[in-house]
Every structure is written in structure tokens, then in C-alpha cells.
PDB file of C-alpha atoms and ligand atoms in Angstrom:
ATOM      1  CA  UNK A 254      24.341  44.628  26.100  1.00  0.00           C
ATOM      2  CA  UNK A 255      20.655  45.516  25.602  1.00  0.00           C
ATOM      3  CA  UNK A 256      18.150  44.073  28.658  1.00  0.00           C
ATOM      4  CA  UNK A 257      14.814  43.816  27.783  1.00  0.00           C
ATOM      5  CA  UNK A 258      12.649  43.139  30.574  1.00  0.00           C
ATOM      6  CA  UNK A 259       9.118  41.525  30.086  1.00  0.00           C
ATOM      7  CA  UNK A 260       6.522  41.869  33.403  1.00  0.00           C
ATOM      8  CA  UNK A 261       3.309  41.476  32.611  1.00  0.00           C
ATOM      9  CA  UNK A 262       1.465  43.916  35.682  1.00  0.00           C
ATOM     10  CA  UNK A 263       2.489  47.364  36.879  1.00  0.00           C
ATOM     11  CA  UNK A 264       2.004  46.704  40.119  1.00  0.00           C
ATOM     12  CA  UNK A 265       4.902  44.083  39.481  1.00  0.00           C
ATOM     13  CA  UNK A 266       7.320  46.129  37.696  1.00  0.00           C
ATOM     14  CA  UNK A 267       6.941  49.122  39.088  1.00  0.00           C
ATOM     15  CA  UNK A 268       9.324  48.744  42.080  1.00  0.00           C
ATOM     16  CA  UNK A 269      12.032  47.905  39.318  1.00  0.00           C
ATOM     17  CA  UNK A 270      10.530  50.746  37.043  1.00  0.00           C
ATOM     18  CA  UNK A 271      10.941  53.574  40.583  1.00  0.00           C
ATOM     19  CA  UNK A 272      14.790  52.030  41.427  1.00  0.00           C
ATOM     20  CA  UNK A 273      16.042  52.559  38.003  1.00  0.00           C
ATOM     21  CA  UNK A 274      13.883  56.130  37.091  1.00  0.00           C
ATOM     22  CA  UNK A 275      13.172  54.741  33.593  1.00  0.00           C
ATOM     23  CA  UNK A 276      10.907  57.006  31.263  1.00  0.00           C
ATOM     24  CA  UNK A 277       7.792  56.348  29.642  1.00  0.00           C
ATOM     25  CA  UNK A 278       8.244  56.228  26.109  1.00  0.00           C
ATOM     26  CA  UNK A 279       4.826  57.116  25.567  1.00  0.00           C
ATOM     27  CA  UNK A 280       2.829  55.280  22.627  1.00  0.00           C
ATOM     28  CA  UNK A 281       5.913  52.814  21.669  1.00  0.00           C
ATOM     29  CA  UNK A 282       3.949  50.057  20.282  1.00  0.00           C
ATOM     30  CA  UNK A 283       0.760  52.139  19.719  1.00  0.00           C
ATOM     31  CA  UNK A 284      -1.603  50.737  19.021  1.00  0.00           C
ATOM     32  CA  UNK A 285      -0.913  47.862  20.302  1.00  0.00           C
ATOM     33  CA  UNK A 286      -1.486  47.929  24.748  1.00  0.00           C
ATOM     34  CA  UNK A 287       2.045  47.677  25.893  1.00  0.00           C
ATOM     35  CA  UNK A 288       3.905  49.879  27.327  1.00  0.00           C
ATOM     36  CA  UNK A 289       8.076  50.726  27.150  1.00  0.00           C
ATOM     37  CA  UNK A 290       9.988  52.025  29.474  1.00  0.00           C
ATOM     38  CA  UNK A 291      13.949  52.765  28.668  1.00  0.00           C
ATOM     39  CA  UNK A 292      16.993  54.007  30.556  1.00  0.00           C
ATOM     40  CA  UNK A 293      18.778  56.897  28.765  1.00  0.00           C
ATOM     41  CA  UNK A 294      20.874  55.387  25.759  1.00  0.00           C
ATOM     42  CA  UNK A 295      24.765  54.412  27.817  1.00  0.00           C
ATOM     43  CA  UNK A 296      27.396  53.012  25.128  1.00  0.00           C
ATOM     44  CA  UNK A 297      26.348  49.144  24.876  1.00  0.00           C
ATOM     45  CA  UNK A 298      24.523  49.222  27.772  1.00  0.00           C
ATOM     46  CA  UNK A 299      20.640  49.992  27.559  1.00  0.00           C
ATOM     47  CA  UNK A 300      17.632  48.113  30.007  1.00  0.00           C
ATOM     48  CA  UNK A 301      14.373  48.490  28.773  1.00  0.00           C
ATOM     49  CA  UNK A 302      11.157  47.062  30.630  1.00  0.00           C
ATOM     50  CA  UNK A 303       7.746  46.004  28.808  1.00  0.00           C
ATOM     51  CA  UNK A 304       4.869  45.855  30.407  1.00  0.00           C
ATOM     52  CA  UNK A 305       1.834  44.180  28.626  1.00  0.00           C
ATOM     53  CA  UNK A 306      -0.624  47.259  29.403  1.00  0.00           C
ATOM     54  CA  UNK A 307      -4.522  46.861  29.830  1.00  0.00           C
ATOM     55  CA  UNK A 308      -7.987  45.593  28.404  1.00  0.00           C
ATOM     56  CA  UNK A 309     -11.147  45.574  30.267  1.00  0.00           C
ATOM     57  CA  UNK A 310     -10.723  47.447  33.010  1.00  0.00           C
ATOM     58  CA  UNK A 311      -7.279  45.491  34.299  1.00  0.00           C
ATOM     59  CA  UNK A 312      -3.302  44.813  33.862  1.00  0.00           C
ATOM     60  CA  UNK A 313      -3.468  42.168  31.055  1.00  0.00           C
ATOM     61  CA  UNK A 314      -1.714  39.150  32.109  1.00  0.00           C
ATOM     62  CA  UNK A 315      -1.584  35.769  30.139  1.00  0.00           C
ATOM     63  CA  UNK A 316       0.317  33.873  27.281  1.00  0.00           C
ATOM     64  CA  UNK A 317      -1.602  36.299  24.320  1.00  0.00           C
ATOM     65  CA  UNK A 318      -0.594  39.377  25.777  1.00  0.00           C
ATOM     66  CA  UNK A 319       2.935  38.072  26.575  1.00  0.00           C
ATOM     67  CA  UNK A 320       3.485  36.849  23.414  1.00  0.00           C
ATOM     68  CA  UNK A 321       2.366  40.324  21.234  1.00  0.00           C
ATOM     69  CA  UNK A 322       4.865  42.326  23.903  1.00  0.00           C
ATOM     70  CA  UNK A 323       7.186  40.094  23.353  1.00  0.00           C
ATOM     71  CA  UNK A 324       7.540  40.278  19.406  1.00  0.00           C
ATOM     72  CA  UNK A 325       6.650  43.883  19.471  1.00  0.00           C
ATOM     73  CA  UNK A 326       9.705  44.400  21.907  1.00  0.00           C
ATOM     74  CA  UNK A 327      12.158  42.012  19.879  1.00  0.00           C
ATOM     75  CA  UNK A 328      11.069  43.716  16.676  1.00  0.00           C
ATOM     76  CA  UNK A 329      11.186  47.246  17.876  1.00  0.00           C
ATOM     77  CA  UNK A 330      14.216  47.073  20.484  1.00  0.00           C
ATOM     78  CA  UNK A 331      16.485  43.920  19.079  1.00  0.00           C
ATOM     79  CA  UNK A 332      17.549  43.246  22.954  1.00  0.00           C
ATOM     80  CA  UNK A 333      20.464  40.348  23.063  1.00  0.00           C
ATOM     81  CA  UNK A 334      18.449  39.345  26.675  1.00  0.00           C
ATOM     82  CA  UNK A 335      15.010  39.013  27.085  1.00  0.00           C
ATOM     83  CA  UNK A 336      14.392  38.486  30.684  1.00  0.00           C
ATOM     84  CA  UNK A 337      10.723  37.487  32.026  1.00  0.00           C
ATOM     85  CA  UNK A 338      10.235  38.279  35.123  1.00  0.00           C
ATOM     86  CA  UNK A 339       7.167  38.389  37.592  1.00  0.00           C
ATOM     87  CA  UNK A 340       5.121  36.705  40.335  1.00  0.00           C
ATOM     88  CA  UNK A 341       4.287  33.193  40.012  1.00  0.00           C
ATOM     89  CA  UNK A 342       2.897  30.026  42.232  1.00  0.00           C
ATOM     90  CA  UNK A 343       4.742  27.822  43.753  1.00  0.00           C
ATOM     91  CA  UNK A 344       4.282  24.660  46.379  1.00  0.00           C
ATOM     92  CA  UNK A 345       5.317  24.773  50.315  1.00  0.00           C
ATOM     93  CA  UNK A 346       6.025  20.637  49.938  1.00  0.00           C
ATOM     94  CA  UNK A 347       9.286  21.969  47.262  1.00  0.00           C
ATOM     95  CA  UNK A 348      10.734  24.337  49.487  1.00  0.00           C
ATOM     96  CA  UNK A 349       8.968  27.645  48.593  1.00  0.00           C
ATOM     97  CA  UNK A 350       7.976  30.853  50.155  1.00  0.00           C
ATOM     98  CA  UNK A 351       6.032  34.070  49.845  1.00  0.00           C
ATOM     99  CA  UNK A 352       8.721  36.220  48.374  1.00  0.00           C
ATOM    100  CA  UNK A 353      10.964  33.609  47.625  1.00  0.00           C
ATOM    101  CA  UNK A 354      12.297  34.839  44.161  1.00  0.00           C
ATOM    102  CA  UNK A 355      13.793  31.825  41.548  1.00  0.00           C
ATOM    103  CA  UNK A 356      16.080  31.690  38.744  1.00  0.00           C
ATOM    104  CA  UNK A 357      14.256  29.438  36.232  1.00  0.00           C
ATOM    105  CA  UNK A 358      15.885  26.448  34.691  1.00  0.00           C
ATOM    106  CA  UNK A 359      13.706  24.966  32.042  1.00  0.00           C
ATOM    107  CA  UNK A 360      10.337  26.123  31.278  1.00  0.00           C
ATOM    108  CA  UNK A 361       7.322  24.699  29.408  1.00  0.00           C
ATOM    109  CA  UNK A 362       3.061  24.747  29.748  1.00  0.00           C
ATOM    110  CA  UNK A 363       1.364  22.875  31.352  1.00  0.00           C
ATOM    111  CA  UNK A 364      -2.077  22.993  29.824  1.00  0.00           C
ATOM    112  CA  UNK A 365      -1.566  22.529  25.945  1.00  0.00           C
ATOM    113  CA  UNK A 366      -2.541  18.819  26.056  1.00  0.00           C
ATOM    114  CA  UNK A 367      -3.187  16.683  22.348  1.00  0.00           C
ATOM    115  CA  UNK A 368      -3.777  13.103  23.707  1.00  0.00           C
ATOM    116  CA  UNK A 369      -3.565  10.499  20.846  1.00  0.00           C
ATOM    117  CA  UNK A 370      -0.409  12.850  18.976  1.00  0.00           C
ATOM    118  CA  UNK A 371       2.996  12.351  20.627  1.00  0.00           C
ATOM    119  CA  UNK A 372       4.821  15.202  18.113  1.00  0.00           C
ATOM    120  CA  UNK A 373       1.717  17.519  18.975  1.00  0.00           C
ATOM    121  CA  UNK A 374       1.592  16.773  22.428  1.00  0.00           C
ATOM    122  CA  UNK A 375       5.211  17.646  22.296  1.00  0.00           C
ATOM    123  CA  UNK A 376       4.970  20.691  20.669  1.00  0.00           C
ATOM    124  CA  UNK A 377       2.185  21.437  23.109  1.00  0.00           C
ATOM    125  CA  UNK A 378       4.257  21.234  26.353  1.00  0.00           C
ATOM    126  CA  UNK A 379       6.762  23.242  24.337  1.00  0.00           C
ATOM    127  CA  UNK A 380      10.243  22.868  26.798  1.00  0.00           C
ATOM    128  CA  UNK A 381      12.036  25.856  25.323  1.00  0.00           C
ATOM    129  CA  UNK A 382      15.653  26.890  26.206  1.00  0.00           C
ATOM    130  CA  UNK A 383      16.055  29.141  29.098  1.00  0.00           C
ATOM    131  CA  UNK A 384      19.771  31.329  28.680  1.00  0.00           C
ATOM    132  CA  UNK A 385      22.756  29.456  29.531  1.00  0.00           C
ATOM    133  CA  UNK A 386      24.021  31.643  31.425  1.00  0.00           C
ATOM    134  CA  UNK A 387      20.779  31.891  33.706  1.00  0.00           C
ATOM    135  CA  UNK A 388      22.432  28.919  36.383  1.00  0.00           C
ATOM    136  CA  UNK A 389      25.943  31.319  36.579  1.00  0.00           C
ATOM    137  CA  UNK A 390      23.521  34.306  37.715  1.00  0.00           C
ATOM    138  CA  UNK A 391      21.304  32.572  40.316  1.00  0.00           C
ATOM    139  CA  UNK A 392      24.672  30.995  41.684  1.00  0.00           C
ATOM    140  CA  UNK A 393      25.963  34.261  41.807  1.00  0.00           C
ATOM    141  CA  UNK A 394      22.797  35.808  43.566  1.00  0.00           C
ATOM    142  CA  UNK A 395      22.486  33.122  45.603  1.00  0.00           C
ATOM    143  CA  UNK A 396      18.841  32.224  43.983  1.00  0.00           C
ATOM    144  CA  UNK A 397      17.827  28.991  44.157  1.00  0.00           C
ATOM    145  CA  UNK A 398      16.802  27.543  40.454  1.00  0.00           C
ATOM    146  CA  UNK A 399      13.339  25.602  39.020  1.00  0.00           C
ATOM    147  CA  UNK A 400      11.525  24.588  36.767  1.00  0.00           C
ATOM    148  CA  UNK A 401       8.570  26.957  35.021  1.00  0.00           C
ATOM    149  CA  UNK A 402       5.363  25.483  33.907  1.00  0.00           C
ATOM    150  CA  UNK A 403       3.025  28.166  32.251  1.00  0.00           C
ATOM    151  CA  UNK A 404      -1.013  28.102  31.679  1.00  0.00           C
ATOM    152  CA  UNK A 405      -3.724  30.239  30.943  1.00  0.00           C
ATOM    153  CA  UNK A 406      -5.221  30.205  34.229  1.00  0.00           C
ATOM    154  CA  UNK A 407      -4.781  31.184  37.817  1.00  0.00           C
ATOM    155  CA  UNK A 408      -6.490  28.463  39.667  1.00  0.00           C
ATOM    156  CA  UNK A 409      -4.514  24.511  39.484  1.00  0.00           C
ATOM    157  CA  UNK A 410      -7.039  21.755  37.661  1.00  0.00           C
ATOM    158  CA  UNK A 411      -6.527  18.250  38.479  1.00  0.00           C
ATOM    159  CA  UNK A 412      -5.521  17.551  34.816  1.00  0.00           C
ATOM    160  CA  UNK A 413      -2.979  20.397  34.946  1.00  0.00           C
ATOM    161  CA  UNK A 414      -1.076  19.586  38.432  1.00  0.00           C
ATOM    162  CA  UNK A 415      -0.840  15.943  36.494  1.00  0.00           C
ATOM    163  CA  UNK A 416       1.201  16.849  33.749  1.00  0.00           C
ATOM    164  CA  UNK A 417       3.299  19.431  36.389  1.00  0.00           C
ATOM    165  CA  UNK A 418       4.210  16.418  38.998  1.00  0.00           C
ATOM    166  CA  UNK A 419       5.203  14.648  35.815  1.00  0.00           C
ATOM    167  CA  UNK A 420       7.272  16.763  34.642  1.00  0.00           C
ATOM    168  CA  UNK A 421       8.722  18.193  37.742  1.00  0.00           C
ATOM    169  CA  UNK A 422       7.547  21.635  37.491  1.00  0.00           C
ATOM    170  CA  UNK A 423       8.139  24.016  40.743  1.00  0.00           C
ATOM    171  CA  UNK A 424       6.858  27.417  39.679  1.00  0.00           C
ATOM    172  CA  UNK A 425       3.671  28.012  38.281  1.00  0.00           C
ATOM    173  CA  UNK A 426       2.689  31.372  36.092  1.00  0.00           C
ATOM    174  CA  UNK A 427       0.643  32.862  33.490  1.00  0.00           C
ATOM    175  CA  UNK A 428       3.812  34.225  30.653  1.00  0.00           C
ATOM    176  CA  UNK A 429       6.949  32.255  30.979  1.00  0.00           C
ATOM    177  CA  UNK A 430       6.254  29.705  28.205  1.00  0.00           C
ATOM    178  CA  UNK A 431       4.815  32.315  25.854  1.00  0.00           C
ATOM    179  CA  UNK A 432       7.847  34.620  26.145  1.00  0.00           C
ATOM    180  CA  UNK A 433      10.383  31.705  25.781  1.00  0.00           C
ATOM    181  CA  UNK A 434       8.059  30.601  22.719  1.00  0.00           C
ATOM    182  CA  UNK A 435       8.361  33.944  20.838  1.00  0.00           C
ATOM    183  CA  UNK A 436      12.010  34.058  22.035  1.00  0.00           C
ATOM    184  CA  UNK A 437      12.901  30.370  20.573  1.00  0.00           C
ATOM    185  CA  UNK A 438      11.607  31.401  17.210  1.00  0.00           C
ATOM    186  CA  UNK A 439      13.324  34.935  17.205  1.00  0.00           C
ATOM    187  CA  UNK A 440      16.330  33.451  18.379  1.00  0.00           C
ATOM    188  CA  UNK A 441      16.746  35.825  21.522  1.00  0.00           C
ATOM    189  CA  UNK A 442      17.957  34.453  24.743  1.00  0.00           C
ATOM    190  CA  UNK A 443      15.553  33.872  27.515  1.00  0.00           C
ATOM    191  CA  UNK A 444      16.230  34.261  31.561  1.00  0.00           C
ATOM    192  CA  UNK A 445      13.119  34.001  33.796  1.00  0.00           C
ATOM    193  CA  UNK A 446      12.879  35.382  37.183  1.00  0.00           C
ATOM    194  CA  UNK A 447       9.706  34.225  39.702  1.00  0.00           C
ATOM    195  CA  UNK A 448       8.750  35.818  42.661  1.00  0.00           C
ATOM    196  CA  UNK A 449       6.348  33.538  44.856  1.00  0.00           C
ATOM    197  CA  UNK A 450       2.754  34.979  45.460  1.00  0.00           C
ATOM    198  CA  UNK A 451       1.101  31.907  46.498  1.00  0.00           C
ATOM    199  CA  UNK A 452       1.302  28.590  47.368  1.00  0.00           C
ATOM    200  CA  UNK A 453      -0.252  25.562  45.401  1.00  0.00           C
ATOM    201  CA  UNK A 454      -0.470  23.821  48.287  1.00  0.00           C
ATOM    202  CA  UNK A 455      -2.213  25.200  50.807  1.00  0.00           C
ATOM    203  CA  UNK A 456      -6.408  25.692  51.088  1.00  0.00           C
ATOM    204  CA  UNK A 457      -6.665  29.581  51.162  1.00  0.00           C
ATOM    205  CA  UNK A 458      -8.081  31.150  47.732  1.00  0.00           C
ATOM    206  CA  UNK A 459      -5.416  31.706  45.251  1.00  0.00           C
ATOM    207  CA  UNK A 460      -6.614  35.074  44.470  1.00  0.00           C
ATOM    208  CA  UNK A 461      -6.688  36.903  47.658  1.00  0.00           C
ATOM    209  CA  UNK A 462      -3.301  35.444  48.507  1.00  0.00           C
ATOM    210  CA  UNK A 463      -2.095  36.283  44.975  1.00  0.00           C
ATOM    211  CA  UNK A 464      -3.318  40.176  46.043  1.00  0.00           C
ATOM    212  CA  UNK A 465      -2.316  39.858  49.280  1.00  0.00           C
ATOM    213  CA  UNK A 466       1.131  39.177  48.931  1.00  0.00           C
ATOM    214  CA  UNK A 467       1.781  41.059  45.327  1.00  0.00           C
ATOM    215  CA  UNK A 468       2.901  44.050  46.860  1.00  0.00           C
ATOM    216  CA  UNK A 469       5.822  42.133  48.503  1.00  0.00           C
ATOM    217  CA  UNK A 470       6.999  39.922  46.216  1.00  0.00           C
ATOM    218  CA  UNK A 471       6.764  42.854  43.636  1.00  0.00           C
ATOM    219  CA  UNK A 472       9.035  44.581  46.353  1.00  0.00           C
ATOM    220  CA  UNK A 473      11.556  40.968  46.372  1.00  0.00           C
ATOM    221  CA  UNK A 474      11.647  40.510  42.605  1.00  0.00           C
ATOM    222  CA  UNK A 475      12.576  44.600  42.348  1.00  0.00           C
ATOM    223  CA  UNK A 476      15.484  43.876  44.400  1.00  0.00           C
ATOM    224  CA  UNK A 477      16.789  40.690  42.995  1.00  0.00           C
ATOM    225  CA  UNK A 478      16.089  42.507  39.512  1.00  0.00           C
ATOM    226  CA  UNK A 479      18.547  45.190  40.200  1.00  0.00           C
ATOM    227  CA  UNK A 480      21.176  42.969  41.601  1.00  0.00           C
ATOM    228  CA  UNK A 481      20.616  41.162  37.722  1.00  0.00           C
ATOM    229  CA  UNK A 482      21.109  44.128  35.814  1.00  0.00           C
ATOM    230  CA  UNK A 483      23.638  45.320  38.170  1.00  0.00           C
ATOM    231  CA  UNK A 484      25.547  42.152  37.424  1.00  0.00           C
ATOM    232  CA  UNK A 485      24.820  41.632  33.857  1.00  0.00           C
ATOM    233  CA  UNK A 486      24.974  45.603  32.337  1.00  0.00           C
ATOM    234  CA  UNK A 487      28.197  46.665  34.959  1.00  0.00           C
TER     235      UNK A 487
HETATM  236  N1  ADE B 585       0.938  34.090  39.231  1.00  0.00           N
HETATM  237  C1  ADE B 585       0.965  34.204  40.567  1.00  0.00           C
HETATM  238  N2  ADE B 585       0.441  33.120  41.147  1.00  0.00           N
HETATM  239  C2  ADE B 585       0.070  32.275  40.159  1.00  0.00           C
HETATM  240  C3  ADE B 585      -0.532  31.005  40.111  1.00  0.00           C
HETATM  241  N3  ADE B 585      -0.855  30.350  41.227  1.00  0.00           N
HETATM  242  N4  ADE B 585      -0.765  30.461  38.907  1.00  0.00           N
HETATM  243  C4  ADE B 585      -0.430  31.121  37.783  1.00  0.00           C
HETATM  244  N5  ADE B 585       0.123  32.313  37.761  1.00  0.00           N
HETATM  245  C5  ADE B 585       0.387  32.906  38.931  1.00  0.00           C
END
């Protein structure tokens, strides 16, 4: 089996990059900004991790850059898993925690609206398939499971949180979406793994709690991550 992993900062994957000494494979996708690091080739087992690389003077994060790393990655690597994993928001009032890290059950965005279009307004939201097998692994692992909404932004807008209480969504990030898009037209299976940087819920910027707390839910996903591959690639 063939992992590929899709985080979308360093500073996210690289606990996961330093526990599994994966190389560099320098210029990959040149010229396009992400970045490919690969385990040395092990009969039908091989873990590769994309990261989405940088523009203006930071990590790029959002759906555009997920989406290009993702098709350069399926096109270039042919993984049978893509797995998204990375930090996320999350609400206290559900049951989450800084660090907490989720298995994801469904996932969809949560900022694609077309009032006045029910088929568009559907194909907005999106509600891709997340792997079958992705409830078996956060059994196994002892991960609780939710429900992925993705947007384009870091901060929660009124008109946002309304379609996520709607539709029950628990974790809140920037890729998840975009990778299962790309992945439901490539016909790749999708698992996405959340680690909780900050709460929706409470009054304290988003930001500074979102770089506050990065370093250790980088530190929880990096764990969890190797029990996955541990599990999935023994
Ligand atoms: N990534 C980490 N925290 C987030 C939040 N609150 N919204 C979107 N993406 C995030």
C-alpha cells in the first residue's frame, strides 16, 4: 500500500516528517510550491508526505493550494490512500480539546453558498466520501470521529457557523473539502485526521491561539499519525 499524506504547514508535518526520517525529494513538482517527502521504496509499502510549500513570505494553507498538491501528488505518486491530515478548529460545547486529534467521518464546506439553486447549492457544500475504512482505524486508535466542514478562512462568520450547526459539523479547517474534492474525482480514497488548535467557542483571538497551541497539536497529530501508518503499512 502507498500512503500519501497531505499537511498543508511544516510546522504541522514536521514532527511526522523527524519520526519517520523521510527525504526531501527536492524539486518534485517543480515548479509548482509543494514539496515531497518519501520513505525509501519497501515492497508494497511506501508513505509519502506533501506539504503545500510557500507564497508570500508564509506556509500556504487553503483549499487552492490543497487542491494543486493534491492532483500533483495523485498524478505523480498514484497513492491507493490519500490521508489529510492537520490542525483544525473545533468547539468546547462538542466535547473538544487543544490537542484532541479526530478521525473524520464526513466532510464538506461550509462557505460555498448559491441561494436560489438547490443542485448548485449542493454541489457547493460538496459532502464527499471519506474512506470506509476511516471508522475501523479511529476505533482501533481509540480516536473519537466528526464531522469536517472546510472554508477559506480562519476566523467563523455568522453566515458560516449557520450552515455548520445545520449540518452538524464538529471540526473546522482550511483543506479537508478540497482534498476530498480532488480525491472524489480521481477516485482515490480519502481519510482525514484533525488535530484541535482552537476553540470556536471561546472569546480569545483565533490566531494567537491557533500559534499558540500549533506546536502541540503538531506534536499530537505526529503521534496519532505514526500509530496510522503503523497500523495501516505493517
Ligand atoms: N485551522 C486551525 N484552526 C482553524 C480554524 N479555527 N478555522 C479554520 N482552520 C483552522
Amino acid at each position: 500500500m502507498h500512503i500519501c499524506y497531505i499537511i498543508a504547514m511544516q510546522a504541522e508535518a514536521q514532527p511526522f516528517i523527524d519520526a519517520f526520517h523521510v527525504k526531501e525529494q527536492e524539486g518534485a513538482f517543480a515548479p509548482l510550491p509543494c514539496r515531497l517527502y518519501q520513505t525509501e521504496a519497501e515492497v508494497g509499502k511506501k508513505l509519502s508526505i506533501v506539504t503545500l510549500g510557500r507564497q508570500h513570505d508564509r506556509d500556504l494553507v487553503g483549499c487552492e493550494a490543497a487542491s494543486v498538491a493534491t492532483l500533483a501528488a495523485i498524478e505523480k505518486l498514484h497513492p491507493d490512500l490519500v490521508i489529510n491530515s492537520g490542525t483544525c478548529g473545533a468547539w468546547a460545547r462538542k466535547g473538544a480539546d487543544i490537542g484532541k486529534v479526530y478521525v473524520a467521518d464526513s466532510v464538506m464546506f461550509h462557505d460555498r453558498r448559491v441561494p436560489g439553486d438547490d443542485a448548485w447549492d449542493t454541489q457547493g457544500l460538496g459532502n464527499y466520501p471519506v474512506w470506509e475504512h476511516s471508522g475501523e482505524v479511529a476505533r482501533k486508535l481509540s480516536l473519537e470521529t466528526g464531522k469536517v466542514t472546510t472554508g477559506s478562512s480562519l476566523d467563523l462568520q455568522p453566515c458560516d457557523e449557520v450552515i455548520i450547526e445545520r449540518e452538524g459539523g464538529e471540526l473546522k479547517d482550511m483543506e479537508g473539502a478540497a482534498v476530498a474534492f480532488v480525491c472524489s474525482l480521481a477516485g482515490v480514497p480519502v481519510m482525514l485526521i484533525k488535530s484541535v488548535t482552537d476553540l470556536c467557542d471561546a472569546s480569545a483571538s483565533t490566531l494567537e491561539t491557533f500559534q499558540k497551541n500549533l506546536y502541540q497539536a503538531s506534536e499530537h497529530l505526529a503521534e496519532v499519525n505514526r500509530k496510522v501508518v503503523g497500523l495501516l503499512l505493517s
